[in-house]
Amino acid sequence: MGEGFDFLGFRIQWKRKKGTDKWYVYVFIADRPLRSLKDKIRAVTSRLSQQPPRDVLIRLNRIMHGWSNYFRYAVAKSVLQSLAIFVWHRIARWWIRLHRWSWTDLRRHLIGPHWTWRMPSADGVELFNLGRVPTARYRYRGSKIPNPWAVANHACWQRPWRARCVETRTPGSASGSQKRAGGDTGTALRADSTTPVHNCASPTVTGCG
């Protein structure tokens, strides 16, 4: 955990919190997904591309929106902001070459009324801003972790072989002779005093075979 490891695109590592002596397990975005996203952005915003700006913005928005929805549960606020700056500069350089603009022309199109830079837009489609994606760290932690052993009917704990309790029980809730074999639906087999017990050691006993 101290060295860290990658799992499903995330970097899980045990680190010391800045400014304190406490150690926590942090979940970051691994390097490979970052490189993959930047490669896709470079391919779409190639300077030699002659595609309509509107189609390019739609394609970029779909890529970044899906990517950010998956990785927004990590420690990723600064990473998302840096990616937003990276995409903005890629679009700006591509537009300068596509429209044969100068930096003065670019500022005329992308500077707002309050002298702030705007996100590039074309034909009503605006570039998705990764820097404004809300992050939600530790979605499931402590008491927020769902309990798989909760049942709707408490009486099913006492008599789990009842037919009405078959669907409410969670897998693995029964134990011993009350557990159903193979996950088949129906009532579980149980020992009953009315069920005849055959001694199959004797070949003359009927019902053995």
PDB file of C-alpha atoms in Angstrom:
ATOM      1  CA  MET A   1       0.000   0.000   0.000  1.00  0.00           C
ATOM      2  CA  GLY A   2       2.892   2.365   0.619  1.00  0.00           C
ATOM      3  CA  GLU A   3       4.208   1.868  -2.909  1.00  0.00           C
ATOM      4  CA  GLY A   4       0.707   1.989  -4.392  1.00  0.00           C
ATOM      5  CA  PHE A   5      -0.931  -0.115  -7.089  1.00  0.00           C
ATOM      6  CA  ASP A   6      -3.224   0.412 -10.086  1.00  0.00           C
ATOM      7  CA  PHE A   7      -6.709  -1.065 -10.158  1.00  0.00           C
ATOM      8  CA  LEU A   8      -9.413  -0.392 -12.785  1.00  0.00           C
ATOM      9  CA  GLY A   9      -7.755   2.837 -13.859  1.00  0.00           C
ATOM     10  CA  PHE A  10      -7.267   4.160 -10.321  1.00  0.00           C
ATOM     11  CA  ARG A  11      -4.057   4.555  -8.327  1.00  0.00           C
ATOM     12  CA  ILE A  12      -4.553   3.395  -4.735  1.00  0.00           C
ATOM     13  CA  GLN A  13      -1.827   4.426  -2.313  1.00  0.00           C
ATOM     14  CA  TRP A  14      -1.285   4.882   1.400  1.00  0.00           C
ATOM     15  CA  LYS A  15       0.145   8.366   1.940  1.00  0.00           C
ATOM     16  CA  ARG A  16       0.634  10.927   4.658  1.00  0.00           C
ATOM     17  CA  LYS A  17      -1.796  13.824   4.620  1.00  0.00           C
ATOM     18  CA  LYS A  18      -0.099  17.130   3.878  1.00  0.00           C
ATOM     19  CA  GLY A  19       0.538  19.213   6.970  1.00  0.00           C
ATOM     20  CA  THR A  20      -0.217  16.371   9.393  1.00  0.00           C
ATOM     21  CA  ASP A  21       1.319  13.163  10.696  1.00  0.00           C
ATOM     22  CA  LYS A  22      -1.735  11.073   9.824  1.00  0.00           C
ATOM     23  CA  TRP A  23      -1.714   8.482   7.057  1.00  0.00           C
ATOM     24  CA  TYR A  24      -4.686   7.698   4.834  1.00  0.00           C
ATOM     25  CA  VAL A  25      -5.493   5.566   1.799  1.00  0.00           C
ATOM     26  CA  TYR A  26      -5.989   7.821  -1.230  1.00  0.00           C
ATOM     27  CA  VAL A  27      -7.489   6.987  -4.605  1.00  0.00           C
ATOM     28  CA  PHE A  28      -5.922   8.863  -7.528  1.00  0.00           C
ATOM     29  CA  ILE A  29      -6.264   8.605 -11.293  1.00  0.00           C
ATOM     30  CA  ALA A  30      -3.602   6.347 -12.755  1.00  0.00           C
ATOM     31  CA  ASP A  31      -1.185   7.550 -15.443  1.00  0.00           C
ATOM     32  CA  ARG A  32      -2.443   5.229 -18.150  1.00  0.00           C
ATOM     33  CA  PRO A  33      -6.013   6.634 -18.356  1.00  0.00           C
ATOM     34  CA  LEU A  34      -4.582  10.161 -18.449  1.00  0.00           C
ATOM     35  CA  ARG A  35      -2.314   9.312 -21.364  1.00  0.00           C
ATOM     36  CA  SER A  36      -5.152   7.555 -23.163  1.00  0.00           C
ATOM     37  CA  LEU A  37      -7.461  10.565 -22.803  1.00  0.00           C
ATOM     38  CA  LYS A  38      -4.807  12.998 -24.035  1.00  0.00           C
ATOM     39  CA  ASP A  39      -4.090  10.788 -27.043  1.00  0.00           C
ATOM     40  CA  LYS A  40      -7.781  10.806 -27.970  1.00  0.00           C
ATOM     41  CA  ILE A  41      -7.930  14.583 -27.620  1.00  0.00           C
ATOM     42  CA  ARG A  42      -4.837  15.023 -29.778  1.00  0.00           C
ATOM     43  CA  ALA A  43      -6.312  12.764 -32.452  1.00  0.00           C
ATOM     44  CA  VAL A  44      -9.592  14.696 -32.581  1.00  0.00           C
ATOM     45  CA  THR A  45      -7.963  18.156 -32.499  1.00  0.00           C
ATOM     46  CA  SER A  46      -5.224  17.533 -35.011  1.00  0.00           C
ATOM     47  CA  ARG A  47      -3.992  20.758 -36.613  1.00  0.00           C
ATOM     48  CA  LEU A  48      -4.409  19.237 -40.055  1.00  0.00           C
ATOM     49  CA  SER A  49      -8.024  18.284 -39.413  1.00  0.00           C
ATOM     50  CA  GLN A  50     -10.624  19.844 -41.730  1.00  0.00           C
ATOM     51  CA  GLN A  51     -13.691  18.644 -39.827  1.00  0.00           C
ATOM     52  CA  PRO A  52     -16.418  21.136 -38.863  1.00  0.00           C
ATOM     53  CA  PRO A  53     -15.747  22.661 -35.433  1.00  0.00           C
ATOM     54  CA  ARG A  54     -19.227  21.709 -34.260  1.00  0.00           C
ATOM     55  CA  ASP A  55     -18.657  18.009 -34.944  1.00  0.00           C
ATOM     56  CA  VAL A  56     -15.291  18.129 -33.194  1.00  0.00           C
ATOM     57  CA  LEU A  57     -16.781  19.754 -30.091  1.00  0.00           C
ATOM     58  CA  ILE A  58     -19.577  17.175 -29.947  1.00  0.00           C
ATOM     59  CA  ARG A  59     -17.032  14.349 -30.168  1.00  0.00           C
ATOM     60  CA  LEU A  60     -14.824  15.894 -27.477  1.00  0.00           C
ATOM     61  CA  ASN A  61     -17.760  16.504 -25.146  1.00  0.00           C
ATOM     62  CA  ARG A  62     -18.839  12.877 -25.341  1.00  0.00           C
ATOM     63  CA  ILE A  63     -15.330  11.622 -24.601  1.00  0.00           C
ATOM     64  CA  MET A  64     -14.685  13.968 -21.681  1.00  0.00           C
ATOM     65  CA  HIS A  65     -18.154  13.647 -20.188  1.00  0.00           C
ATOM     66  CA  GLY A  66     -17.966   9.858 -19.981  1.00  0.00           C
ATOM     67  CA  TRP A  67     -14.371   9.919 -18.740  1.00  0.00           C
ATOM     68  CA  SER A  68     -15.094  12.437 -15.980  1.00  0.00           C
ATOM     69  CA  ASN A  69     -18.195  10.560 -14.781  1.00  0.00           C
ATOM     70  CA  TYR A  70     -16.037   7.510 -14.122  1.00  0.00           C
ATOM     71  CA  PHE A  71     -13.049   9.217 -12.481  1.00  0.00           C
ATOM     72  CA  ARG A  72     -14.779  11.969 -10.509  1.00  0.00           C
ATOM     73  CA  TYR A  73     -14.843   9.768  -7.400  1.00  0.00           C
ATOM     74  CA  ALA A  74     -11.062  10.026  -7.013  1.00  0.00           C
ATOM     75  CA  VAL A  75      -8.759  12.796  -5.791  1.00  0.00           C
ATOM     76  CA  ALA A  76      -9.001  14.453  -9.185  1.00  0.00           C
ATOM     77  CA  LYS A  77      -9.907  18.140  -8.850  1.00  0.00           C
ATOM     78  CA  SER A  78      -6.485  19.478  -9.859  1.00  0.00           C
ATOM     79  CA  VAL A  79      -6.146  16.836 -12.579  1.00  0.00           C
ATOM     80  CA  LEU A  80      -9.483  17.804 -14.125  1.00  0.00           C
ATOM     81  CA  GLN A  81      -8.547  21.481 -14.099  1.00  0.00           C
ATOM     82  CA  SER A  82      -5.232  20.813 -15.827  1.00  0.00           C
ATOM     83  CA  LEU A  83      -7.009  18.687 -18.446  1.00  0.00           C
ATOM     84  CA  ALA A  84      -9.482  21.507 -19.097  1.00  0.00           C
ATOM     85  CA  ILE A  85      -6.567  23.872 -19.800  1.00  0.00           C
ATOM     86  CA  PHE A  86      -4.959  21.271 -22.051  1.00  0.00           C
ATOM     87  CA  VAL A  87      -8.127  20.842 -24.144  1.00  0.00           C
ATOM     88  CA  TRP A  88      -8.671  24.600 -24.395  1.00  0.00           C
ATOM     89  CA  HIS A  89      -5.167  25.160 -25.812  1.00  0.00           C
ATOM     90  CA  ARG A  90      -5.594  22.286 -28.272  1.00  0.00           C
ATOM     91  CA  ILE A  91      -8.798  23.849 -29.624  1.00  0.00           C
ATOM     92  CA  ALA A  92      -7.230  27.314 -29.775  1.00  0.00           C
ATOM     93  CA  ARG A  93      -4.198  26.159 -31.767  1.00  0.00           C
ATOM     94  CA  TRP A  94      -6.370  24.137 -34.120  1.00  0.00           C
ATOM     95  CA  TRP A  95      -8.707  27.091 -34.787  1.00  0.00           C
ATOM     96  CA  ILE A  96      -5.777  29.406 -35.496  1.00  0.00           C
ATOM     97  CA  ARG A  97      -4.572  27.085 -38.218  1.00  0.00           C
ATOM     98  CA  LEU A  98      -8.044  26.199 -39.529  1.00  0.00           C
ATOM     99  CA  HIS A  99      -9.327  29.779 -39.875  1.00  0.00           C
ATOM    100  CA  ARG A 100      -5.905  31.363 -40.485  1.00  0.00           C
ATOM    101  CA  TRP A 101      -6.352  33.539 -37.421  1.00  0.00           C
ATOM    102  CA  SER A 102      -3.855  35.460 -35.358  1.00  0.00           C
ATOM    103  CA  TRP A 103      -3.901  35.615 -31.571  1.00  0.00           C
ATOM    104  CA  THR A 104      -5.748  38.928 -31.876  1.00  0.00           C
ATOM    105  CA  ASP A 105      -8.529  37.214 -33.828  1.00  0.00           C
ATOM    106  CA  LEU A 106      -8.646  34.422 -31.280  1.00  0.00           C
ATOM    107  CA  ARG A 107      -8.998  36.875 -28.409  1.00  0.00           C
ATOM    108  CA  ARG A 108     -11.799  38.630 -30.246  1.00  0.00           C
ATOM    109  CA  HIS A 109     -13.770  35.381 -30.422  1.00  0.00           C
ATOM    110  CA  LEU A 110     -12.995  33.905 -27.000  1.00  0.00           C
ATOM    111  CA  ILE A 111     -12.812  36.882 -24.637  1.00  0.00           C
ATOM    112  CA  GLY A 112     -16.072  37.694 -22.894  1.00  0.00           C
ATOM    113  CA  PRO A 113     -17.571  41.048 -21.948  1.00  0.00           C
ATOM    114  CA  HIS A 114     -15.695  41.121 -18.623  1.00  0.00           C
ATOM    115  CA  TRP A 115     -12.331  40.351 -20.251  1.00  0.00           C
ATOM    116  CA  THR A 116     -12.436  36.720 -19.229  1.00  0.00           C
ATOM    117  CA  TRP A 117     -11.674  33.807 -21.504  1.00  0.00           C
ATOM    118  CA  ARG A 118     -14.701  31.797 -22.591  1.00  0.00           C
ATOM    119  CA  MET A 119     -14.959  28.162 -23.578  1.00  0.00           C
ATOM    120  CA  PRO A 120     -14.810  27.599 -27.368  1.00  0.00           C
ATOM    121  CA  SER A 121     -18.210  27.134 -28.988  1.00  0.00           C
ATOM    122  CA  ALA A 122     -19.455  26.566 -32.540  1.00  0.00           C
ATOM    123  CA  ASP A 123     -23.043  26.605 -33.818  1.00  0.00           C
ATOM    124  CA  GLY A 124     -24.552  26.414 -30.356  1.00  0.00           C
ATOM    125  CA  VAL A 125     -22.232  23.668 -29.058  1.00  0.00           C
ATOM    126  CA  GLU A 126     -19.881  24.697 -26.248  1.00  0.00           C
ATOM    127  CA  LEU A 127     -16.801  22.801 -25.139  1.00  0.00           C
ATOM    128  CA  PHE A 128     -17.357  20.720 -22.009  1.00  0.00           C
ATOM    129  CA  ASN A 129     -15.435  22.232 -19.093  1.00  0.00           C
ATOM    130  CA  LEU A 130     -13.690  19.473 -17.153  1.00  0.00           C
ATOM    131  CA  GLY A 131     -12.619  21.932 -14.458  1.00  0.00           C
ATOM    132  CA  ARG A 132     -16.223  22.372 -13.297  1.00  0.00           C
ATOM    133  CA  VAL A 133     -16.933  18.686 -12.802  1.00  0.00           C
ATOM    134  CA  PRO A 134     -17.862  18.134  -9.136  1.00  0.00           C
ATOM    135  CA  THR A 135     -15.786  15.470  -7.424  1.00  0.00           C
ATOM    136  CA  ALA A 136     -17.219  13.160  -4.755  1.00  0.00           C
ATOM    137  CA  ARG A 137     -14.491  11.387  -2.812  1.00  0.00           C
ATOM    138  CA  TYR A 138     -15.285   8.281  -0.766  1.00  0.00           C
ATOM    139  CA  ARG A 139     -18.761   7.660  -2.146  1.00  0.00           C
ATOM    140  CA  TYR A 140     -19.163   4.576   0.049  1.00  0.00           C
ATOM    141  CA  ARG A 141     -17.410   4.834   3.396  1.00  0.00           C
ATOM    142  CA  GLY A 142     -18.224   3.864   6.954  1.00  0.00           C
ATOM    143  CA  SER A 143     -21.967   3.802   7.609  1.00  0.00           C
ATOM    144  CA  LYS A 144     -22.674   4.665   3.957  1.00  0.00           C
ATOM    145  CA  ILE A 145     -21.573   1.194   2.840  1.00  0.00           C
ATOM    146  CA  PRO A 146     -24.726  -0.777   1.920  1.00  0.00           C
ATOM    147  CA  ASN A 147     -25.393  -3.848   4.067  1.00  0.00           C
ATOM    148  CA  PRO A 148     -26.029  -6.922   1.880  1.00  0.00           C
ATOM    149  CA  TRP A 149     -27.375  -8.926   4.829  1.00  0.00           C
ATOM    150  CA  ALA A 150     -30.402  -6.741   5.526  1.00  0.00           C
ATOM    151  CA  VAL A 151     -33.768  -8.462   4.969  1.00  0.00           C
ATOM    152  CA  ALA A 152     -37.205  -6.943   4.565  1.00  0.00           C
ATOM    153  CA  ASN A 153     -38.947  -9.427   6.869  1.00  0.00           C
ATOM    154  CA  HIS A 154     -37.293 -10.054  10.227  1.00  0.00           C
ATOM    155  CA  ALA A 155     -39.347 -13.233  10.720  1.00  0.00           C
ATOM    156  CA  CYS A 156     -37.421 -14.880   7.892  1.00  0.00           C
ATOM    157  CA  TRP A 157     -34.366 -15.098  10.125  1.00  0.00           C
ATOM    158  CA  GLN A 158     -36.211 -17.438  12.459  1.00  0.00           C
ATOM    159  CA  ARG A 159     -37.820 -19.644   9.785  1.00  0.00           C
ATOM    160  CA  PRO A 160     -35.854 -19.116   6.551  1.00  0.00           C
ATOM    161  CA  TRP A 161     -37.298 -22.257   4.904  1.00  0.00           C
ATOM    162  CA  ARG A 162     -40.672 -20.635   4.391  1.00  0.00           C
ATOM    163  CA  ALA A 163     -41.640 -20.169   0.751  1.00  0.00           C
ATOM    164  CA  ARG A 164     -42.323 -16.450   1.163  1.00  0.00           C
ATOM    165  CA  CYS A 165     -38.824 -15.915   2.536  1.00  0.00           C
ATOM    166  CA  VAL A 166     -37.037 -17.459  -0.440  1.00  0.00           C
ATOM    167  CA  GLU A 167     -37.060 -14.280  -2.503  1.00  0.00           C
ATOM    168  CA  THR A 168     -36.272 -11.911   0.386  1.00  0.00           C
ATOM    169  CA  ARG A 169     -33.200 -13.759   1.585  1.00  0.00           C
ATOM    170  CA  THR A 170     -29.866 -12.650   0.255  1.00  0.00           C
ATOM    171  CA  PRO A 171     -27.400 -15.203  -1.109  1.00  0.00           C
ATOM    172  CA  GLY A 172     -25.458 -16.848   1.667  1.00  0.00           C
ATOM    173  CA  SER A 173     -27.837 -15.796   4.451  1.00  0.00           C
ATOM    174  CA  ALA A 174     -28.792 -19.400   5.206  1.00  0.00           C
ATOM    175  CA  SER A 175     -26.302 -21.778   6.734  1.00  0.00           C
ATOM    176  CA  GLY A 176     -25.873 -25.440   7.470  1.00  0.00           C
ATOM    177  CA  SER A 177     -28.703 -27.762   6.455  1.00  0.00           C
ATOM    178  CA  GLN A 178     -30.974 -24.785   5.673  1.00  0.00           C
ATOM    179  CA  LYS A 179     -28.838 -23.486   2.755  1.00  0.00           C
ATOM    180  CA  ARG A 180     -30.160 -24.311  -0.701  1.00  0.00           C
ATOM    181  CA  ALA A 181     -27.768 -26.172  -2.955  1.00  0.00           C
ATOM    182  CA  GLY A 182     -26.898 -24.692  -6.360  1.00  0.00           C
ATOM    183  CA  GLY A 183     -28.925 -21.513  -5.804  1.00  0.00           C
ATOM    184  CA  ASP A 184     -32.176 -23.169  -6.981  1.00  0.00           C
ATOM    185  CA  THR A 185     -35.419 -21.481  -6.084  1.00  0.00           C
ATOM    186  CA  GLY A 186     -37.920 -23.169  -3.816  1.00  0.00           C
ATOM    187  CA  THR A 187     -37.956 -24.243  -0.199  1.00  0.00           C
ATOM    188  CA  ALA A 188     -34.838 -25.562   1.403  1.00  0.00           C
ATOM    189  CA  LEU A 189     -34.578 -29.186   2.499  1.00  0.00           C
ATOM    190  CA  ARG A 190     -34.808 -29.686   6.223  1.00  0.00           C
ATOM    191  CA  ALA A 191     -35.029 -32.580   8.607  1.00  0.00           C
ATOM    192  CA  ASP A 192     -38.628 -33.427   9.574  1.00  0.00           C
ATOM    193  CA  SER A 193     -39.927 -35.939  12.098  1.00  0.00           C
ATOM    194  CA  THR A 194     -42.547 -37.168   9.603  1.00  0.00           C
ATOM    195  CA  THR A 195     -39.984 -37.945   6.907  1.00  0.00           C
ATOM    196  CA  PRO A 196     -39.023 -41.642   6.951  1.00  0.00           C
ATOM    197  CA  VAL A 197     -35.339 -42.321   7.348  1.00  0.00           C
ATOM    198  CA  HIS A 198     -34.160 -45.307   5.291  1.00  0.00           C
ATOM    199  CA  ASN A 199     -31.209 -47.421   6.204  1.00  0.00           C
ATOM    200  CA  CYS A 200     -29.624 -47.854   2.791  1.00  0.00           C
ATOM    201  CA  ALA A 201     -26.973 -50.152   4.203  1.00  0.00           C
ATOM    202  CA  SER A 202     -29.481 -53.007   3.841  1.00  0.00           C
ATOM    203  CA  PRO A 203     -30.330 -53.898   0.227  1.00  0.00           C
ATOM    204  CA  THR A 204     -33.814 -55.101   1.190  1.00  0.00           C
ATOM    205  CA  VAL A 205     -35.026 -51.656   2.233  1.00  0.00           C
ATOM    206  CA  THR A 206     -37.339 -50.072  -0.369  1.00  0.00           C
ATOM    207  CA  GLY A 207     -36.636 -46.531  -1.503  1.00  0.00           C
ATOM    208  CA  CYS A 208     -32.877 -47.015  -1.752  1.00  0.00           C
ATOM    209  CA  GLY A 209     -31.191 -47.098  -5.077  1.00  0.00           C
TER     210      GLY A 209
END
